[in-house]
mmCIF file of C-alpha atoms (C1' of nucleotides) in Angstrom:
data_model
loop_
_atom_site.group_PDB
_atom_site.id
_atom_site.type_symbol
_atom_site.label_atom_id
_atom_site.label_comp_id
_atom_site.label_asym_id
_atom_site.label_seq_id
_atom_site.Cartn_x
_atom_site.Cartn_y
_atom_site.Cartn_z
ATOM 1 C CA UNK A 1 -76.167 11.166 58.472
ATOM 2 C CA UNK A 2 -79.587 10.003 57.400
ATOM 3 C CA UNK A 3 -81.999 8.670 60.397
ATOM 4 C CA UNK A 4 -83.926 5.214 59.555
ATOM 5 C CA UNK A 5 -87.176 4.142 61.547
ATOM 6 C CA UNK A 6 -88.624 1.003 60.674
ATOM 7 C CA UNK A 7 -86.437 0.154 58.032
ATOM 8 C CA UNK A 8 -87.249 3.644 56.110
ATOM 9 C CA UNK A 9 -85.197 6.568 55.883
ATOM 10 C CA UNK A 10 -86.396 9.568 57.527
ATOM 11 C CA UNK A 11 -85.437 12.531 55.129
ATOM 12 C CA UNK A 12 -84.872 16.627 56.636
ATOM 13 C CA UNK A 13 -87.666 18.487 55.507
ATOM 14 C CA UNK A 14 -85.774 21.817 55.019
ATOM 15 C CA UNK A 15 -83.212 20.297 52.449
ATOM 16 C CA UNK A 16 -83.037 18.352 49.441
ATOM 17 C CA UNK A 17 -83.599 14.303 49.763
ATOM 18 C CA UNK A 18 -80.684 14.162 46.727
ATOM 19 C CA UNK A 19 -78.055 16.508 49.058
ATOM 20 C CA UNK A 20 -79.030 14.067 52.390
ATOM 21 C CA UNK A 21 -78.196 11.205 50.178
ATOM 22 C CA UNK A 22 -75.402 12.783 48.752
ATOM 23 C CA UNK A 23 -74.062 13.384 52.147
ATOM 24 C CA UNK A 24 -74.364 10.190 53.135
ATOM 25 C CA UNK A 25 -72.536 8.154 50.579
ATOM 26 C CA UNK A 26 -69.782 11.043 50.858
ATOM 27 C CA UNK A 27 -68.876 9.808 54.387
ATOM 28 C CA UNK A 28 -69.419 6.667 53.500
ATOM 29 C CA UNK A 29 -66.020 7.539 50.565
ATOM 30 C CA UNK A 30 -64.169 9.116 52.963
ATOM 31 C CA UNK A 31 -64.882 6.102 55.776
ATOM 32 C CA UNK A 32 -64.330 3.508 53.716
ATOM 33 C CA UNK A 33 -67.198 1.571 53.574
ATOM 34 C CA UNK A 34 -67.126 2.119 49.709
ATOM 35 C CA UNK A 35 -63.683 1.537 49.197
ATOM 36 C CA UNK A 36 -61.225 3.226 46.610
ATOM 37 C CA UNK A 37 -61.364 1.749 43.030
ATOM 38 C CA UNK A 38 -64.524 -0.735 44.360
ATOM 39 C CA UNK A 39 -67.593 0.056 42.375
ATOM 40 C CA UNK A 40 -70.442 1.230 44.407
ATOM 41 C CA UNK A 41 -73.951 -0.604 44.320
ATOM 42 C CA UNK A 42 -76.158 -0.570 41.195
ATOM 43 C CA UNK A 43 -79.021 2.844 40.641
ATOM 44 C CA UNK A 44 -80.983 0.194 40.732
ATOM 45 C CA UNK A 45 -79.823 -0.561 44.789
ATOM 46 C CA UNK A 46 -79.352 2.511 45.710
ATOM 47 C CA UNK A 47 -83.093 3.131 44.515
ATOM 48 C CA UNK A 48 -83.988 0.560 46.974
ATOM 49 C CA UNK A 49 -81.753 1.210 49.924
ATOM 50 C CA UNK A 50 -83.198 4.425 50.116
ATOM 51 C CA UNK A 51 -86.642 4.349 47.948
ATOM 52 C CA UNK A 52 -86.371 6.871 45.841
ATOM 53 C CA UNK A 53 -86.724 7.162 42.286
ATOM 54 C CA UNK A 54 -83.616 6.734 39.626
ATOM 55 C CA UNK A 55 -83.392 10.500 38.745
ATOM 56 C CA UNK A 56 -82.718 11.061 42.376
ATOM 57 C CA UNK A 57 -79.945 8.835 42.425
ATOM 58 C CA UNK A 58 -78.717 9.800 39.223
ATOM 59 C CA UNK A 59 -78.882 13.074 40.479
ATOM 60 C CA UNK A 60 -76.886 11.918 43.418
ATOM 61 C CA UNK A 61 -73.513 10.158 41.041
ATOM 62 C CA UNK A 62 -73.772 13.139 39.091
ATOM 63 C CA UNK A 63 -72.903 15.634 41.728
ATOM 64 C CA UNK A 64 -70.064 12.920 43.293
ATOM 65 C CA UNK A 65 -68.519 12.220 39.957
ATOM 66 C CA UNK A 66 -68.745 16.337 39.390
ATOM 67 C CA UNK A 67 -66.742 16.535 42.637
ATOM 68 C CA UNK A 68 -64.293 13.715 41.336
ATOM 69 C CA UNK A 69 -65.335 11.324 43.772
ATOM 70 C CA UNK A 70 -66.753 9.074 41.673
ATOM 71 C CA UNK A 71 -65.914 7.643 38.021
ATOM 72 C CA UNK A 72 -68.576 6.124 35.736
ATOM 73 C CA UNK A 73 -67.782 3.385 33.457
ATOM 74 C CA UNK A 74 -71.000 2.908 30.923
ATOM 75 C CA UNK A 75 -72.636 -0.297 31.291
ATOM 76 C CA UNK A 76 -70.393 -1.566 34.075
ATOM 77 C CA UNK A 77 -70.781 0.882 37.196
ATOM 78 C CA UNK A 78 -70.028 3.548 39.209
ATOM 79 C CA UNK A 79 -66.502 3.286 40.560
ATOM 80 C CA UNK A 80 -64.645 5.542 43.752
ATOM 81 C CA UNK A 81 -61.939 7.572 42.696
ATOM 82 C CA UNK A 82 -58.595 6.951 44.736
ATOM 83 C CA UNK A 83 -57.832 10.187 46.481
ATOM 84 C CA UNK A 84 -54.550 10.719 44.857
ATOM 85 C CA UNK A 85 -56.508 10.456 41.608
ATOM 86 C CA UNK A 86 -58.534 13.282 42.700
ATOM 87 C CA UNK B 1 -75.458 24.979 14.940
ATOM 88 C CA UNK B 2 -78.768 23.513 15.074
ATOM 89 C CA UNK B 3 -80.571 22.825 11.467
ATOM 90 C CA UNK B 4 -83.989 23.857 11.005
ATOM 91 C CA UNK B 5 -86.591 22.796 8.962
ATOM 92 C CA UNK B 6 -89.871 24.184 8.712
ATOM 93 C CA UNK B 7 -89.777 25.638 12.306
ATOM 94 C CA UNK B 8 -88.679 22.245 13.982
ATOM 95 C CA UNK B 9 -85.021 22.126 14.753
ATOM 96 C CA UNK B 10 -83.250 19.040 13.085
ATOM 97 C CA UNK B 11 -81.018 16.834 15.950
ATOM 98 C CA UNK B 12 -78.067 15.453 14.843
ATOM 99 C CA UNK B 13 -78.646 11.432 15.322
ATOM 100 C CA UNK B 14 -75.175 10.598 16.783
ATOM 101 C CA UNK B 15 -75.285 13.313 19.525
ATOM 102 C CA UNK B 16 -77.556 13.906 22.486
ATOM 103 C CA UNK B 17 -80.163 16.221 22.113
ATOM 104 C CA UNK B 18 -79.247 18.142 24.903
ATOM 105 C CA UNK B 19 -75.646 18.507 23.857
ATOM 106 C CA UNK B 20 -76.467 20.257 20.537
ATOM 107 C CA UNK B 21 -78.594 22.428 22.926
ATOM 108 C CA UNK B 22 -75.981 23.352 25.179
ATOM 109 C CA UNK B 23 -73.745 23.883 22.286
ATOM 110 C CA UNK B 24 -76.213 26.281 20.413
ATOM 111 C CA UNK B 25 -76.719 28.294 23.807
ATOM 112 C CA UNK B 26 -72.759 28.227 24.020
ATOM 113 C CA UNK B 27 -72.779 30.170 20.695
ATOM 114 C CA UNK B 28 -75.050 32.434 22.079
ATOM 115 C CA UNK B 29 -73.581 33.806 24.785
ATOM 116 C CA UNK B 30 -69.878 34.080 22.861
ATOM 117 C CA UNK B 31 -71.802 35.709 20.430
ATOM 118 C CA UNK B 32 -73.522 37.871 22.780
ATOM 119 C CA UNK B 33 -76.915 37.340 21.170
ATOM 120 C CA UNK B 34 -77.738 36.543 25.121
ATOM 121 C CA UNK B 35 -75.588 39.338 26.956
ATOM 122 C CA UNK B 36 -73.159 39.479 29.550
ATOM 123 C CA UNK B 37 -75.655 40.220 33.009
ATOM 124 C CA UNK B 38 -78.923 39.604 31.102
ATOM 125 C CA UNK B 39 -81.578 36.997 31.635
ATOM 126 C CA UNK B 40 -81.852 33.983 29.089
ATOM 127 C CA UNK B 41 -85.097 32.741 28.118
ATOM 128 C CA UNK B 42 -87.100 31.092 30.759
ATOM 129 C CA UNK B 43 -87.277 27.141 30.693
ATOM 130 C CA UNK B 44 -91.094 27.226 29.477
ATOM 131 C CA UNK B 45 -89.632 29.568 26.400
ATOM 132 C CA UNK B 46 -86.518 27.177 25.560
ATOM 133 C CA UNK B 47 -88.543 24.270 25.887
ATOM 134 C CA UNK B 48 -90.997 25.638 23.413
ATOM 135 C CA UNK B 49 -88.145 26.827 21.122
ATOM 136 C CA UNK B 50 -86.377 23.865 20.848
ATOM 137 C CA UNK B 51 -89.759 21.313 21.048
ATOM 138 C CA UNK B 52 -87.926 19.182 23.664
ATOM 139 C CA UNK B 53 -88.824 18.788 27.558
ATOM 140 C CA UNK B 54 -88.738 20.448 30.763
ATOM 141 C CA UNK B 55 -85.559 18.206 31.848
ATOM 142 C CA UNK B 56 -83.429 18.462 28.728
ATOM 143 C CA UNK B 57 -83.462 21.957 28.675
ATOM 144 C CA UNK B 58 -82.860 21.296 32.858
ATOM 145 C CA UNK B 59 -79.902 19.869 32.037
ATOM 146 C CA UNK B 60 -78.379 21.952 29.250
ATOM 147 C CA UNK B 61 -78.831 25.237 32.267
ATOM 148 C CA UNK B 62 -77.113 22.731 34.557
ATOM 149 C CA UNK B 63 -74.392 22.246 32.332
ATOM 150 C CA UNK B 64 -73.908 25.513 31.505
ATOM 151 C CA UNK B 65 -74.185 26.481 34.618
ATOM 152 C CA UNK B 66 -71.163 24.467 36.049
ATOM 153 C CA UNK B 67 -69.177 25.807 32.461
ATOM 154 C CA UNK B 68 -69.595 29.072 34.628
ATOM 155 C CA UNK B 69 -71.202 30.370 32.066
ATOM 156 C CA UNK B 70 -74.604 30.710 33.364
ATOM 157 C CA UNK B 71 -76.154 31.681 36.912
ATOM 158 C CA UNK B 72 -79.254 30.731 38.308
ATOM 159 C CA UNK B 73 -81.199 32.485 41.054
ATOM 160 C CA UNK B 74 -84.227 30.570 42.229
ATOM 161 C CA UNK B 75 -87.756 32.867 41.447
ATOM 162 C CA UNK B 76 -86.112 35.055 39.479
ATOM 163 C CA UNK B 77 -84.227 33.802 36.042
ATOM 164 C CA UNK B 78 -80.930 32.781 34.812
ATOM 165 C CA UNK B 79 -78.408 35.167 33.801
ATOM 166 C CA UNK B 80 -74.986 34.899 31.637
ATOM 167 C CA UNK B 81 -72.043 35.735 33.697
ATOM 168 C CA UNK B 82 -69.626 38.433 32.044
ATOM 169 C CA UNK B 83 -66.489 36.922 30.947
ATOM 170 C CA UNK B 84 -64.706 38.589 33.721
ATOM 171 C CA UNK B 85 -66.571 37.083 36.264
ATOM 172 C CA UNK B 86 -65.454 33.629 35.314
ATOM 173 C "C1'" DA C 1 -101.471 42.342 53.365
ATOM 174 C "C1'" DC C 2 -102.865 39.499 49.855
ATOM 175 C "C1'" DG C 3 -102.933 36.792 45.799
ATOM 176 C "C1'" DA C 4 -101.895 35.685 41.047
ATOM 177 C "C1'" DA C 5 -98.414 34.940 37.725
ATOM 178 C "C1'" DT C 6 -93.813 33.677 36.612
ATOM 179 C "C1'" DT C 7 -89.657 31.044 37.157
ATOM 180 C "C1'" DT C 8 -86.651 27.761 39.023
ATOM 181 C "C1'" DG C 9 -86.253 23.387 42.171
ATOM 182 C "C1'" DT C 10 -87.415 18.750 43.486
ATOM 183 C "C1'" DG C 11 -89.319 14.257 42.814
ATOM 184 C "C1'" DC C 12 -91.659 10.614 40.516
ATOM 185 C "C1'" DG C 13 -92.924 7.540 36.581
ATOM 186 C "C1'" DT C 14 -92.020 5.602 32.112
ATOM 187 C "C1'" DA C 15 -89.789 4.338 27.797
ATOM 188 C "C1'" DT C 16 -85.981 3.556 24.928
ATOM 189 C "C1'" DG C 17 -80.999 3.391 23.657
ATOM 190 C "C1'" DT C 18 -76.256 1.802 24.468
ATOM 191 C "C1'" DA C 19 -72.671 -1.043 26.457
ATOM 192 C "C1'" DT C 20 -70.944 -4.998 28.957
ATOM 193 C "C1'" DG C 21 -70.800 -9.768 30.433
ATOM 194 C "C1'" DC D 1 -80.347 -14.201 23.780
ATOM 195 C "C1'" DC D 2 -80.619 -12.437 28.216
ATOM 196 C "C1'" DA D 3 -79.445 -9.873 32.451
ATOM 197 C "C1'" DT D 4 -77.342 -5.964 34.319
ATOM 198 C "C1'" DA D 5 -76.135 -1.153 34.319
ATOM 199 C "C1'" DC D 6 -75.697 3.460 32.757
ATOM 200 C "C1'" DA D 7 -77.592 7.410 29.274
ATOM 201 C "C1'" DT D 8 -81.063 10.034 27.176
ATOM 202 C "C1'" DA D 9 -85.618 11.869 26.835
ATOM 203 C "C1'" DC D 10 -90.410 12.253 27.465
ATOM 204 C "C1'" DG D 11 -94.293 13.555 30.734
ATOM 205 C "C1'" DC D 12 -96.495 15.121 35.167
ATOM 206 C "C1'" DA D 13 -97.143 17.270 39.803
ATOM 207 C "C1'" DC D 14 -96.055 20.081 43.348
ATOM 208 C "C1'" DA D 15 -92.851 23.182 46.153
ATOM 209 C "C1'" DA D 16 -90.236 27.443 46.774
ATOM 210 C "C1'" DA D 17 -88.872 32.061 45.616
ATOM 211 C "C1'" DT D 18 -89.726 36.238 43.411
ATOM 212 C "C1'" DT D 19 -92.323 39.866 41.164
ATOM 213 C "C1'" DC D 20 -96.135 42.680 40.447
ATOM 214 C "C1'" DG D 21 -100.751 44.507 40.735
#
DNA sequence: ACGAATTTGTGCGTATGTATG
DNA sequence: CCATACATACGCACAAATTCG
């Protein structure tokens, strides 16, 4: 889980700022707070929520979608896969 | 197979660049011309082969990679797993 | 023990293309 | 036409790991 001070995230120096945010929005799948077939936000919120650049983030879906978790519809988002989809 | 002309390769115009990549290295390790166990070129020497940047050919090893076809170790070089590893 | 060279890893910025609404 | 969103591709800088002299 990623520590915030100030509004900014506070990233783990000894691993990758993609895997912490990879991490993150995996337990946020599996609790819920992205719900199953709901799109997640936009790159371009994600980039914001956690100020990083787009590759990051991009680097981020990949890996999910990679580990079925997430679905990618061009030009109209990044969806959650159901778990009996999966 | 990639077309070349006068020492520049030739990219196909409805397929990503890094696709006909990955599918010329794809040939090259069925056809052996990279061997089972040995060490591709390094990603300065692809990116100078093929004329294209640091990140496509990134992506192309990444690919390949989770093909199971290739195997990175950090420092050291990228190696083609033997088909009986896979 | 040290440092340089090599190689892969991470992160950022930018531009352009494609698809949808 | 415009806004939004994902896809591809370029460049750059620095970090980390390994190898070798």
């Amino acid at each position: 889980m990623i520590k915030w001070e100030r509004g900014e995230p506070v990233w783990e120096s000894d691993r990758a700022v993609w895997k912490q945010i990879a991490d993150e929005l995996r337990g946020r799948i599996e609790a819920g707070t992205y719900p199953p077939r709901k799109a997640i936000p936009s790159l371009t919120a994600l980039v914001q929520e956690f100020g990083v650049a787009r590759n990051t983030i991009r680097k981020v879906i990949s890996r999910l979608s990679e580990e079925g978790l997430l679905r990618t519809e061009m030009g109209v988002g990044t969806f959650v896969v159901p778990r009996d989809d999966r």
